[in-house]
PDB file of C-alpha atoms in Angstrom:
ATOM      1  CA  MET A   4       0.000   0.000   0.000  1.00 48.00           C
ATOM      2  CA  CYS A   5       2.764   2.391   0.866  1.00 48.00           C
ATOM      3  CA  ALA A   6       4.499   1.700  -2.437  1.00 48.00           C
ATOM      4  CA  GLU A   7       1.301   2.327  -4.387  1.00 50.00           C
ATOM      5  CA  ASP A   8       0.638   5.555  -2.499  1.00 51.00           C
ATOM      6  CA  THR A   9       4.155   6.705  -3.191  1.00 51.00           C
ATOM      7  CA  ARG A  10       3.782   5.924  -6.892  1.00 50.00           C
ATOM      8  CA  ARG A  11       0.456   7.753  -7.068  1.00 52.00           C
ATOM      9  CA  THR A  12       1.954  10.748  -5.329  1.00 53.00           C
ATOM     10  CA  THR A  13       4.853  10.764  -7.796  1.00 51.00           C
ATOM     11  CA  LEU A  14       2.503  10.531 -10.767  1.00 45.00           C
ATOM     12  CA  ASN A  15       0.318  13.306  -9.403  1.00 52.00           C
ATOM     13  CA  SER A  16       3.311  15.579  -8.859  1.00 53.00           C
ATOM     14  CA  THR A  17       4.628  14.827 -12.356  1.00 53.00           C
ATOM     15  CA  GLY A  18       1.218  15.511 -13.888  1.00 52.00           C
ATOM     16  CA  SER A  19       0.878  18.767 -11.996  1.00 54.00           C
ATOM     17  CA  LYS A  20       4.320  19.837 -13.220  1.00 51.00           C
ATOM     18  CA  LYS A  21       3.334  19.063 -16.810  1.00 51.00           C
ATOM     19  CA  LYS A  22       0.094  20.984 -16.373  1.00 51.00           C
ATOM     20  CA  ARG A  23       1.952  23.969 -14.946  1.00 55.00           C
ATOM     21  CA  LYS A  24       4.491  23.813 -17.784  1.00 51.00           C
ATOM     22  CA  SER A  25       1.790  23.583 -20.463  1.00 55.00           C
ATOM     23  CA  LYS A  26      -0.099  26.433 -18.822  1.00 52.00           C
ATOM     24  CA  LYS A  27       3.080  28.505 -18.787  1.00 54.00           C
ATOM     25  CA  ASN A  28       3.643  27.702 -22.465  1.00 57.00           C
ATOM     26  CA  ARG A  29       0.084  28.725 -23.267  1.00 56.00           C
ATOM     27  CA  ASN A  30       0.578  31.988 -21.413  1.00 55.00           C
ATOM     28  CA  THR A  31       3.820  32.598 -23.287  1.00 58.00           C
ATOM     29  CA  ASN A  32       2.144  31.869 -26.616  1.00 56.00           C
ATOM     30  CA  CYS A  33      -0.699  34.210 -25.747  1.00 53.00           C
ATOM     31  CA  GLN A  34       1.767  36.938 -24.869  1.00 54.00           C
ATOM     32  CA  ASN A  35       3.655  36.395 -28.128  1.00 57.00           C
ATOM     33  CA  GLU A  36       0.429  36.513 -30.100  1.00 58.00           C
ATOM     34  CA  ALA A  37      -0.593  39.689 -28.298  1.00 52.00           C
ATOM     35  CA  VAL A  38       2.750  41.332 -29.057  1.00 50.00           C
ATOM     36  CA  ALA A  39       2.548  40.223 -32.690  1.00 55.00           C
ATOM     37  CA  TYR A  40      -0.992  41.582 -32.931  1.00 49.00           C
ATOM     38  CA  ILE A  41       0.063  44.933 -31.487  1.00 48.00           C
ATOM     39  CA  LEU A  42       3.015  45.157 -33.858  1.00 49.00           C
ATOM     40  CA  ARG A  43       0.844  44.179 -36.804  1.00 53.00           C
ATOM     41  CA  GLU A  44      -1.771  46.758 -35.929  1.00 49.00           C
ATOM     42  CA  SER A  45       0.828  49.470 -35.504  1.00 50.00           C
ATOM     43  CA  SER A  46       2.492  48.594 -38.814  1.00 48.00           C
ATOM     44  CA  ASP A  47      -0.899  48.519 -40.527  1.00 49.00           C
ATOM     45  CA  GLY A  48      -1.593  51.920 -39.072  1.00 49.00           C
ATOM     46  CA  ARG A  49       1.649  53.279 -40.448  1.00 48.00           C
ATOM     47  CA  ILE A  50       0.905  51.737 -43.837  1.00 45.00           C
ATOM     48  CA  LYS A  51      -2.564  53.250 -43.793  1.00 47.00           C
ATOM     49  CA  LYS A  52      -1.122  56.623 -42.897  1.00 48.00           C
ATOM     50  CA  ARG A  53       1.448  56.366 -45.680  1.00 51.00           C
ATOM     51  CA  SER A  54      -1.139  55.237 -48.175  1.00 62.00           C
ATOM     52  CA  ARG A  55      -3.406  58.121 -47.245  1.00 67.00           C
ATOM     53  CA  PHE A  56      -0.574  60.602 -47.688  1.00 61.00           C
ATOM     54  CA  SER A  57       0.474  59.042 -50.974  1.00 70.00           C
ATOM     55  CA  ILE A  58      -3.109  59.024 -52.238  1.00 71.00           C
ATOM     56  CA  CYS A  59      -3.574  62.668 -51.283  1.00 75.00           C
ATOM     57  CA  SER A  60      -0.257  63.639 -52.855  1.00 70.00           C
ATOM     58  CA  GLU A  61      -1.139  61.792 -56.060  1.00 72.00           C
ATOM     59  CA  LYS A  62      -4.488  63.565 -56.258  1.00 75.00           C
ATOM     60  CA  VAL A  63      -2.884  66.942 -55.634  1.00 74.00           C
ATOM     61  CA  ALA A  64      -0.182  66.208 -58.219  1.00 71.00           C
ATOM     62  CA  TYR A  65      -2.834  65.149 -60.745  1.00 73.00           C
ATOM     63  CA  TYR A  66      -4.831  68.356 -60.396  1.00 76.00           C
ATOM     64  CA  LEU A  67      -1.636  70.390 -60.194  1.00 75.00           C
ATOM     65  CA  ASP A  68      -0.432  68.992 -63.516  1.00 74.00           C
ATOM     66  CA  HIS A  69      -3.683  69.944 -65.226  1.00 76.00           C
ATOM     67  CA  ILE A  70      -3.721  73.420 -63.713  1.00 81.00           C
ATOM     68  CA  ALA A  71      -0.079  73.937 -64.644  1.00 78.00           C
ATOM     69  CA  GLY A  72      -0.772  72.712 -68.175  1.00 77.00           C
ATOM     70  CA  ALA A  73      -3.595  75.221 -68.567  1.00 81.00           C
ATOM     71  CA  LEU A  74      -1.355  77.989 -67.232  1.00 83.00           C
ATOM     72  CA  VAL A  75       1.383  76.957 -69.662  1.00 81.00           C
ATOM     73  CA  LEU A  76      -1.021  77.291 -72.582  1.00 82.00           C
ATOM     74  CA  LEU A  77      -2.213  80.669 -71.320  1.00 86.00           C
ATOM     75  CA  ASN A  78       1.362  81.859 -70.875  1.00 83.00           C
ATOM     76  CA  SER A  79       2.216  80.678 -74.385  1.00 83.00           C
ATOM     77  CA  VAL A  80      -0.722  82.623 -75.828  1.00 85.00           C
ATOM     78  CA  LEU A  81       0.439  85.759 -74.021  1.00 86.00           C
ATOM     79  CA  LEU A  82       3.988  85.277 -75.311  1.00 83.00           C
ATOM     80  CA  MET A  83       2.667  84.971 -78.864  1.00 86.00           C
ATOM     81  CA  LEU A  84       0.583  88.124 -78.477  1.00 87.00           C
ATOM     82  CA  GLN A  85       3.593  89.974 -77.093  1.00 83.00           C
ATOM     83  CA  LEU A  86       5.717  88.809 -80.023  1.00 83.00           C
ATOM     84  CA  GLU A  87       3.022  89.931 -82.466  1.00 85.00           C
ATOM     85  CA  ILE A  88       2.894  93.410 -80.934  1.00 84.00           C
ATOM     86  CA  GLU A  89       6.671  93.780 -80.856  1.00 81.00           C
ATOM     87  CA  GLY A  90       6.865  92.604 -84.468  1.00 82.00           C
ATOM     88  CA  ARG A  91       4.327  95.211 -85.565  1.00 82.00           C
ATOM     89  CA  GLN A  92       6.357  97.915 -83.867  1.00 80.00           C
ATOM     90  CA  LEU A  93       9.494  96.712 -85.649  1.00 81.00           C
ATOM     91  CA  ALA A  94       7.591  96.786 -88.944  1.00 79.00           C
ATOM     92  CA  TRP A  95       6.923 100.503 -88.438  1.00 78.00           C
ATOM     93  CA  GLU A  96      10.572 101.132 -87.532  1.00 78.00           C
ATOM     94  CA  LEU A  97      11.711  99.315 -90.682  1.00 80.00           C
ATOM     95  CA  GLY A  98       9.273 101.250 -92.836  1.00 76.00           C
ATOM     96  CA  VAL A  99       7.121  98.268 -93.766  1.00 73.00           C
ATOM     97  CA  HIS A 100       3.975  99.900 -92.365  1.00 71.00           C
ATOM     98  CA  PRO A 101       3.590 103.637 -92.987  1.00 71.00           C
ATOM     99  CA  THR A 102       1.433 104.221 -89.917  1.00 74.00           C
ATOM    100  CA  ARG A 103       2.589 103.474 -86.405  1.00 72.00           C
ATOM    101  CA  GLN A 104       0.335 101.356 -84.238  1.00 70.00           C
ATOM    102  CA  ASN A 105       0.550 102.494 -80.652  1.00 73.00           C
ATOM    103  CA  PHE A 106       1.017  99.524 -78.330  1.00 74.00           C
ATOM    104  CA  ASP A 107       3.095 101.304 -75.701  1.00 74.00           C
ATOM    105  CA  SER A 108       0.389 100.917 -73.074  1.00 78.00           C
ATOM    106  CA  LEU A 109       0.122  97.156 -73.605  1.00 79.00           C
ATOM    107  CA  LEU A 110       3.779  96.161 -73.317  1.00 77.00           C
ATOM    108  CA  PRO A 111       4.076  96.950 -69.560  1.00 81.00           C
ATOM    109  CA  ILE A 112       0.977  94.819 -68.953  1.00 85.00           C
ATOM    110  CA  PHE A 113       2.604  91.888 -70.725  1.00 82.00           C
ATOM    111  CA  GLN A 114       5.770  92.339 -68.671  1.00 81.00           C
ATOM    112  CA  VAL A 115       3.798  92.309 -65.410  1.00 85.00           C
ATOM    113  CA  MET A 116       1.857  89.204 -66.431  1.00 87.00           C
ATOM    114  CA  ASP A 117       5.081  87.532 -67.489  1.00 83.00           C
ATOM    115  CA  SER A 118       6.531  88.192 -64.031  1.00 84.00           C
ATOM    116  CA  VAL A 119       3.384  86.793 -62.402  1.00 88.00           C
ATOM    117  CA  PHE A 120       3.684  83.602 -64.426  1.00 86.00           C
ATOM    118  CA  VAL A 121       7.320  83.228 -63.378  1.00 85.00           C
ATOM    119  CA  PHE A 122       6.334  83.226 -59.703  1.00 88.00           C
ATOM    120  CA  ILE A 123       3.374  80.919 -60.367  1.00 87.00           C
ATOM    121  CA  PHE A 124       5.622  78.347 -62.021  1.00 85.00           C
ATOM    122  CA  LEU A 125       8.132  78.737 -59.190  1.00 87.00           C
ATOM    123  CA  ALA A 126       5.404  77.985 -56.631  1.00 87.00           C
ATOM    124  CA  GLU A 127       4.227  75.015 -58.689  1.00 84.00           C
ATOM    125  CA  LEU A 128       7.774  73.658 -58.823  1.00 84.00           C
ATOM    126  CA  LEU A 129       8.211  73.970 -55.050  1.00 87.00           C
ATOM    127  CA  ILE A 130       4.879  72.230 -54.411  1.00 84.00           C
ATOM    128  CA  ARG A 131       5.851  69.334 -56.652  1.00 81.00           C
ATOM    129  CA  ILE A 132       9.214  69.032 -54.901  1.00 82.00           C
ATOM    130  CA  PHE A 133       7.376  68.828 -51.561  1.00 82.00           C
ATOM    131  CA  LEU A 134       4.907  66.221 -52.811  1.00 78.00           C
ATOM    132  CA  GLU A 135       7.241  64.013 -54.818  1.00 76.00           C
ATOM    133  CA  LYS A 136      10.368  64.381 -52.668  1.00 77.00           C
ATOM    134  CA  TRP A 137      13.000  61.986 -54.055  1.00 78.00           C
ATOM    135  CA  LYS A 138      10.750  60.972 -56.945  1.00 77.00           C
ATOM    136  CA  PHE A 139      11.184  64.493 -58.277  1.00 76.00           C
ATOM    137  CA  VAL A 140      14.874  63.840 -58.912  1.00 77.00           C
ATOM    138  CA  LYS A 141      14.201  60.607 -60.806  1.00 78.00           C
ATOM    139  CA  ASP A 142      12.075  62.264 -63.509  1.00 74.00           C
ATOM    140  CA  ILE A 143      14.177  63.866 -66.245  1.00 74.00           C
ATOM    141  CA  ALA A 144      11.346  66.200 -67.271  1.00 71.00           C
ATOM    142  CA  ASN A 145      11.558  67.872 -63.863  1.00 77.00           C
ATOM    143  CA  TYR A 146      15.095  69.004 -64.639  1.00 79.00           C
ATOM    144  CA  LEU A 147      13.752  70.835 -67.683  1.00 77.00           C
ATOM    145  CA  ASP A 148      11.100  72.522 -65.538  1.00 80.00           C
ATOM    146  CA  PHE A 149      13.761  73.536 -63.031  1.00 82.00           C
ATOM    147  CA  ILE A 150      15.961  75.025 -65.762  1.00 82.00           C
ATOM    148  CA  LEU A 151      13.026  76.929 -67.263  1.00 80.00           C
ATOM    149  CA  VAL A 152      11.975  78.332 -63.887  1.00 83.00           C
ATOM    150  CA  ALA A 153      15.557  79.343 -63.130  1.00 83.00           C
ATOM    151  CA  GLY A 154      15.793  80.971 -66.554  1.00 81.00           C
ATOM    152  CA  GLY A 155      12.582  82.876 -65.890  1.00 80.00           C
ATOM    153  CA  LEU A 156      13.965  84.186 -62.606  1.00 82.00           C
ATOM    154  CA  VAL A 157      17.198  85.258 -64.298  1.00 82.00           C
ATOM    155  CA  ASP A 158      15.181  86.929 -67.051  1.00 78.00           C
ATOM    156  CA  LEU A 159      13.084  88.744 -64.473  1.00 78.00           C
ATOM    157  CA  SER A 160      16.126  89.915 -62.521  1.00 80.00           C
ATOM    158  CA  LEU A 161      17.871  91.177 -65.661  1.00 76.00           C
ATOM    159  CA  THR A 162      14.743  92.948 -66.851  1.00 72.00           C
ATOM    160  CA  MET A 163      14.132  94.699 -63.542  1.00 72.00           C
ATOM    161  CA  ALA A 164      17.786  95.522 -62.877  1.00 66.00           C
ATOM    162  CA  PRO A 165      18.873  99.037 -63.919  1.00 61.00           C
ATOM    163  CA  SER A 166      21.252  99.282 -66.833  1.00 53.00           C
ATOM    164  CA  ALA A 167      24.736  99.968 -65.522  1.00 47.00           C
ATOM    165  CA  ALA A 168      26.774 100.238 -68.707  1.00 48.00           C
ATOM    166  CA  PRO A 169      25.359 101.381 -72.034  1.00 48.00           C
ATOM    167  CA  GLY A 170      26.502 100.139 -75.394  1.00 49.00           C
ATOM    168  CA  ASP A 171      27.514  96.642 -76.376  1.00 48.00           C
ATOM    169  CA  GLN A 172      26.960  95.229 -72.895  1.00 50.00           C
ATOM    170  CA  ASP A 173      23.313  96.281 -73.018  1.00 63.00           C
ATOM    171  CA  MET A 174      22.923  94.598 -76.395  1.00 67.00           C
ATOM    172  CA  VAL A 175      24.413  91.382 -75.031  1.00 70.00           C
ATOM    173  CA  THR A 176      22.038  91.525 -72.066  1.00 69.00           C
ATOM    174  CA  LEU A 177      19.046  92.118 -74.319  1.00 68.00           C
ATOM    175  CA  ARG A 178      19.993  89.202 -76.527  1.00 72.00           C
ATOM    176  CA  PHE A 179      20.448  86.984 -73.488  1.00 70.00           C
ATOM    177  CA  VAL A 180      17.031  88.008 -72.152  1.00 69.00           C
ATOM    178  CA  SER A 181      15.454  87.358 -75.550  1.00 71.00           C
ATOM    179  CA  ALA A 182      17.062  83.917 -75.660  1.00 73.00           C
ATOM    180  CA  LEU A 183      15.719  83.076 -72.197  1.00 70.00           C
ATOM    181  CA  LYS A 184      12.248  84.213 -73.206  1.00 72.00           C
ATOM    182  CA  ALA A 185      12.428  82.175 -76.401  1.00 73.00           C
ATOM    183  CA  PHE A 186      13.432  78.975 -74.623  1.00 73.00           C
ATOM    184  CA  ARG A 187      10.448  79.289 -72.295  1.00 72.00           C
ATOM    185  CA  ALA A 188       8.305  78.199 -75.222  1.00 74.00           C
ATOM    186  CA  ILE A 189       9.640  74.679 -74.589  1.00 74.00           C
ATOM    187  CA  ARG A 190       7.309  74.582 -71.590  1.00 72.00           C
ATOM    188  CA  MET A 191       4.433  73.988 -74.030  1.00 74.00           C
ATOM    189  CA  VAL A 192       5.503  70.341 -74.076  1.00 71.00           C
ATOM    190  CA  ARG A 193       3.752  69.965 -70.717  1.00 68.00           C
ATOM    191  CA  SER A 194       0.411  70.454 -72.450  1.00 66.00           C
ATOM    192  CA  PHE A 195       0.820  66.932 -73.850  1.00 69.00           C
ATOM    193  CA  ARG A 196      -0.374  65.609 -70.490  1.00 64.00           C
ATOM    194  CA  PHE A 197      -3.904  66.768 -71.254  1.00 63.00           C
ATOM    195  CA  SER A 198      -4.635  64.317 -74.049  1.00 66.00           C
ATOM    196  CA  PRO A 199      -4.008  60.546 -74.065  1.00 69.00           C
ATOM    197  CA  GLY A 200      -3.616  60.716 -77.836  1.00 71.00           C
ATOM    198  CA  LEU A 201      -0.791  63.226 -77.563  1.00 73.00           C
ATOM    199  CA  ARG A 202       0.884  61.128 -74.871  1.00 73.00           C
ATOM    200  CA  MET A 203       0.659  58.080 -77.124  1.00 78.00           C
ATOM    201  CA  LEU A 204       2.281  59.983 -79.983  1.00 78.00           C
ATOM    202  CA  VAL A 205       5.050  61.221 -77.698  1.00 75.00           C
ATOM    203  CA  LYS A 206       5.730  57.670 -76.503  1.00 76.00           C
ATOM    204  CA  ALA A 207       5.825  56.497 -80.107  1.00 75.00           C
ATOM    205  CA  CYS A 208       8.360  59.213 -80.895  1.00 77.00           C
ATOM    206  CA  GLN A 209      10.422  58.151 -77.892  1.00 76.00           C
ATOM    207  CA  CYS A 210      10.575  54.623 -79.277  1.00 77.00           C
ATOM    208  CA  CYS A 211      12.146  55.994 -82.456  1.00 79.00           C
ATOM    209  CA  LEU A 212      14.889  57.993 -80.727  1.00 81.00           C
ATOM    210  CA  PRO A 213      17.594  55.280 -80.869  1.00 84.00           C
ATOM    211  CA  SER A 214      16.886  54.642 -84.539  1.00 84.00           C
ATOM    212  CA  LEU A 215      16.854  58.391 -85.177  1.00 85.00           C
ATOM    213  CA  CYS A 216      20.305  58.849 -83.644  1.00 89.00           C
ATOM    214  CA  TRP A 217      21.855  56.019 -85.646  1.00 90.00           C
ATOM    215  CA  SER A 218      20.110  57.148 -88.824  1.00 91.00           C
ATOM    216  CA  MET A 219      21.347  60.711 -88.452  1.00 91.00           C
ATOM    217  CA  LEU A 220      24.849  59.412 -87.815  1.00 94.00           C
ATOM    218  CA  LEU A 221      24.708  57.361 -91.010  1.00 93.00           C
ATOM    219  CA  LEU A 222      23.355  60.275 -93.036  1.00 94.00           C
ATOM    220  CA  ALA A 223      25.919  62.627 -91.494  1.00 94.00           C
ATOM    221  CA  VAL A 224      28.694  60.381 -92.795  1.00 94.00           C
ATOM    222  CA  PHE A 225      27.243  60.475 -96.316  1.00 94.00           C
ATOM    223  CA  MET A 226      26.690  64.239 -96.167  1.00 94.00           C
ATOM    224  CA  CYS A 227      30.261  64.837 -95.000  1.00 94.00           C
ATOM    225  CA  MET A 228      31.559  62.698 -97.838  1.00 94.00           C
ATOM    226  CA  GLY A 229      29.455  64.595-100.365  1.00 93.00           C
ATOM    227  CA  ALA A 230      30.447  67.983 -98.946  1.00 93.00           C
ATOM    228  CA  LEU A 231      34.153  67.146 -99.148  1.00 94.00           C
ATOM    229  CA  ILE A 232      33.863  65.831-102.700  1.00 93.00           C
ATOM    230  CA  LEU A 233      31.885  68.784-104.048  1.00 92.00           C
ATOM    231  CA  GLY A 234      33.780  71.395-102.049  1.00 91.00           C
ATOM    232  CA  ASN A 235      37.161  70.250-103.346  1.00 93.00           C
ATOM    233  CA  LEU A 236      35.988  69.795-106.939  1.00 92.00           C
ATOM    234  CA  LEU A 237      34.402  73.252-107.096  1.00 92.00           C
ATOM    235  CA  GLN A 238      37.365  75.157-105.652  1.00 91.00           C
ATOM    236  CA  ASP A 239      38.968  75.450-109.090  1.00 90.00           C
ATOM    237  CA  PHE A 240      35.823  76.988-110.552  1.00 91.00           C
ATOM    238  CA  ILE A 241      35.626  79.519-107.710  1.00 91.00           C
ATOM    239  CA  ARG A 242      39.274  80.541-108.291  1.00 90.00           C
ATOM    240  CA  ASP A 243      38.886  80.783-112.073  1.00 88.00           C
ATOM    241  CA  GLU A 244      38.838  84.513-112.851  1.00 87.00           C
ATOM    242  CA  SER A 245      37.684  83.905-116.398  1.00 88.00           C
ATOM    243  CA  LYS A 246      34.280  82.804-115.144  1.00 88.00           C
ATOM    244  CA  SER A 247      31.445  85.133-114.280  1.00 89.00           C
ATOM    245  CA  MET A 248      31.688  86.705-110.843  1.00 91.00           C
ATOM    246  CA  ASP A 249      28.007  86.066-110.181  1.00 90.00           C
ATOM    247  CA  ASP A 250      28.446  82.366-110.924  1.00 90.00           C
ATOM    248  CA  ARG A 251      31.537  82.145-108.748  1.00 91.00           C
ATOM    249  CA  LEU A 252      29.748  83.864-105.867  1.00 93.00           C
ATOM    250  CA  TRP A 253      26.741  81.583-106.272  1.00 93.00           C
ATOM    251  CA  VAL A 254      28.932  78.476-106.132  1.00 92.00           C
ATOM    252  CA  TRP A 255      30.862  79.836-103.154  1.00 93.00           C
ATOM    253  CA  ASN A 256      27.640  80.614-101.272  1.00 92.00           C
ATOM    254  CA  ARG A 257      26.531  76.985-101.690  1.00 92.00           C
ATOM    255  CA  TYR A 258      29.781  75.001-101.679  1.00 93.00           C
ATOM    256  CA  GLY A 259      32.620  77.390-100.831  1.00 90.00           C
ATOM    257  CA  THR A 260      33.256  76.284 -97.226  1.00 91.00           C
ATOM    258  CA  THR A 261      32.715  73.137 -95.211  1.00 92.00           C
ATOM    259  CA  TYR A 262      29.738  74.636 -93.391  1.00 92.00           C
ATOM    260  CA  ARG A 263      28.091  75.874 -96.604  1.00 93.00           C
ATOM    261  CA  ALA A 264      28.658  72.609 -98.447  1.00 93.00           C
ATOM    262  CA  LEU A 265      27.311  70.584 -95.512  1.00 94.00           C
ATOM    263  CA  TYR A 266      24.202  72.728 -95.245  1.00 94.00           C
ATOM    264  CA  THR A 267      23.614  72.467 -98.996  1.00 94.00           C
ATOM    265  CA  LEU A 268      23.891  68.678 -98.807  1.00 94.00           C
ATOM    266  CA  TYR A 269      21.500  68.752 -95.850  1.00 94.00           C
ATOM    267  CA  GLU A 270      18.978  70.655 -97.960  1.00 93.00           C
ATOM    268  CA  ILE A 271      19.432  68.235-100.845  1.00 93.00           C
ATOM    269  CA  THR A 272      18.909  65.258 -98.517  1.00 92.00           C
ATOM    270  CA  PHE A 273      15.915  66.422 -96.500  1.00 91.00           C
ATOM    271  CA  ALA A 274      14.287  69.492 -98.048  1.00 87.00           C
ATOM    272  CA  GLY A 275      13.422  68.054-101.442  1.00 81.00           C
ATOM    273  CA  ASN A 276      14.585  71.218-103.234  1.00 83.00           C
ATOM    274  CA  TRP A 277      17.667  69.594-104.704  1.00 88.00           C
ATOM    275  CA  PRO A 278      17.028  70.892-108.271  1.00 90.00           C
ATOM    276  CA  THR A 279      17.660  74.488-107.135  1.00 91.00           C
ATOM    277  CA  ASN A 280      21.084  73.466-105.785  1.00 91.00           C
ATOM    278  CA  VAL A 281      21.963  70.960-108.511  1.00 92.00           C
ATOM    279  CA  ARG A 282      20.873  72.374-111.868  1.00 92.00           C
ATOM    280  CA  PRO A 283      22.968  75.598-111.652  1.00 91.00           C
ATOM    281  CA  ILE A 284      26.074  73.455-111.074  1.00 93.00           C
ATOM    282  CA  LEU A 285      25.297  71.407-114.171  1.00 92.00           C
ATOM    283  CA  GLU A 286      24.572  74.469-116.310  1.00 91.00           C
ATOM    284  CA  ARG A 287      27.261  76.874-115.046  1.00 89.00           C
ATOM    285  CA  VAL A 288      30.129  74.580-114.047  1.00 91.00           C
ATOM    286  CA  SER A 289      30.085  71.189-115.788  1.00 90.00           C
ATOM    287  CA  GLN A 290      27.697  68.456-116.832  1.00 92.00           C
ATOM    288  CA  SER A 291      30.077  65.856-115.411  1.00 92.00           C
ATOM    289  CA  PHE A 292      28.724  66.557-111.909  1.00 92.00           C
ATOM    290  CA  VAL A 293      25.579  64.709-112.955  1.00 93.00           C
ATOM    291  CA  ILE A 294      27.356  61.454-112.042  1.00 94.00           C
ATOM    292  CA  PHE A 295      27.752  62.500-108.398  1.00 94.00           C
ATOM    293  CA  TYR A 296      24.248  63.916-108.086  1.00 94.00           C
ATOM    294  CA  PHE A 297      22.692  60.907-109.805  1.00 94.00           C
ATOM    295  CA  LEU A 298      24.341  58.491-107.377  1.00 94.00           C
ATOM    296  CA  TYR A 299      23.703  60.632-104.287  1.00 94.00           C
ATOM    297  CA  ILE A 300      20.037  61.325-105.011  1.00 93.00           C
ATOM    298  CA  THR A 301      19.280  57.749-106.051  1.00 94.00           C
ATOM    299  CA  ILE A 302      21.094  55.987-103.210  1.00 94.00           C
ATOM    300  CA  ILE A 303      20.830  58.429-100.306  1.00 93.00           C
ATOM    301  CA  VAL A 304      17.798  60.623-100.969  1.00 92.00           C
ATOM    302  CA  PHE A 305      15.642  57.852-102.404  1.00 92.00           C
ATOM    303  CA  ALA A 306      16.788  54.467-101.067  1.00 94.00           C
ATOM    304  CA  VAL A 307      18.395  55.147 -97.685  1.00 93.00           C
ATOM    305  CA  ILE A 308      15.722  57.612 -96.556  1.00 92.00           C
ATOM    306  CA  ARG A 309      12.970  55.098 -97.304  1.00 92.00           C
ATOM    307  CA  VAL A 310      14.806  52.318 -95.489  1.00 92.00           C
ATOM    308  CA  ILE A 311      15.129  54.600 -92.466  1.00 90.00           C
ATOM    309  CA  SER A 312      11.405  55.402 -92.625  1.00 88.00           C
ATOM    310  CA  ALA A 313      10.622  51.686 -92.668  1.00 89.00           C
ATOM    311  CA  ILE A 314      12.835  51.134 -89.618  1.00 87.00           C
ATOM    312  CA  PHE A 315      11.024  53.935 -87.778  1.00 83.00           C
ATOM    313  CA  LEU A 316       7.681  52.325 -88.577  1.00 82.00           C
ATOM    314  CA  LYS A 317       8.904  48.902 -87.454  1.00 83.00           C
ATOM    315  CA  ASP A 318      10.217  50.240 -84.130  1.00 77.00           C
ATOM    316  CA  THR A 319       6.943  52.038 -83.469  1.00 73.00           C
ATOM    317  CA  LEU A 320       4.821  48.965 -84.204  1.00 75.00           C
ATOM    318  CA  ASP A 321       7.067  46.704 -82.116  1.00 74.00           C
ATOM    319  CA  GLU A 322       6.548  48.904 -79.080  1.00 64.00           C
TER     320      GLU A 322
END
């Protein structure tokens, strides 16, 4: 009896230990689950907060793009009106129009509105930097916006600054200001965001950029070859004093230097007006140049250009 009681007591104590251990394990598991639940809830809360901020920023950026696009179009219209008015004033100064149209009261208004648009685009740029943060740096188009805004600020500062030194320095400043104002027309590219069709066309053009670069490199090689051949062959005619001075000047204006010969070959290749640059050479210089022009126009202007067009079409359809 004593042995059985001892064994029962031992079994009971062992069972109670196992129960206490299992209870402790259950408590530990419950605590771990509670901690995991708290961490999960807190992380979900952070994710929800981030998603709300990102959603709000995306909505603001969406409406901001459309508002900025409308302002870009309005600014472009004002720039065109300003150019029209300034051109009419120049026409009177050149004597094209006998009567002077008085637009002196309108030009200051255009300058004030131009300054307002500069600050509007500056504010829009700062807002997009705040919303996009590091994403702003990853978009190449944002660099163009930054350069245009900086150019507008420089233009505004130069326009409002008093002229310190008259003469050539003022002319250089005016030309620099005019160049800055002209390059602001590039901002019209942002209006492409309005229409899906325009965006599709822009993407199609982007697909052709690699082919365009290689094609222009190939054509540049052919144009350089043609310019060197014609330029060297026509030097003797330009030096020949027995020829008419008008003919010599005409040939020099088209083929006398590397730049002029290259530009003439560029016109022959792309403009389609090659008879105006070819026939005078055949009639005034020599008919033997027909061999060069026949080969160049047949191979380059006709065949190579059409092959390049087919490659552009293939790249666009593949994308």
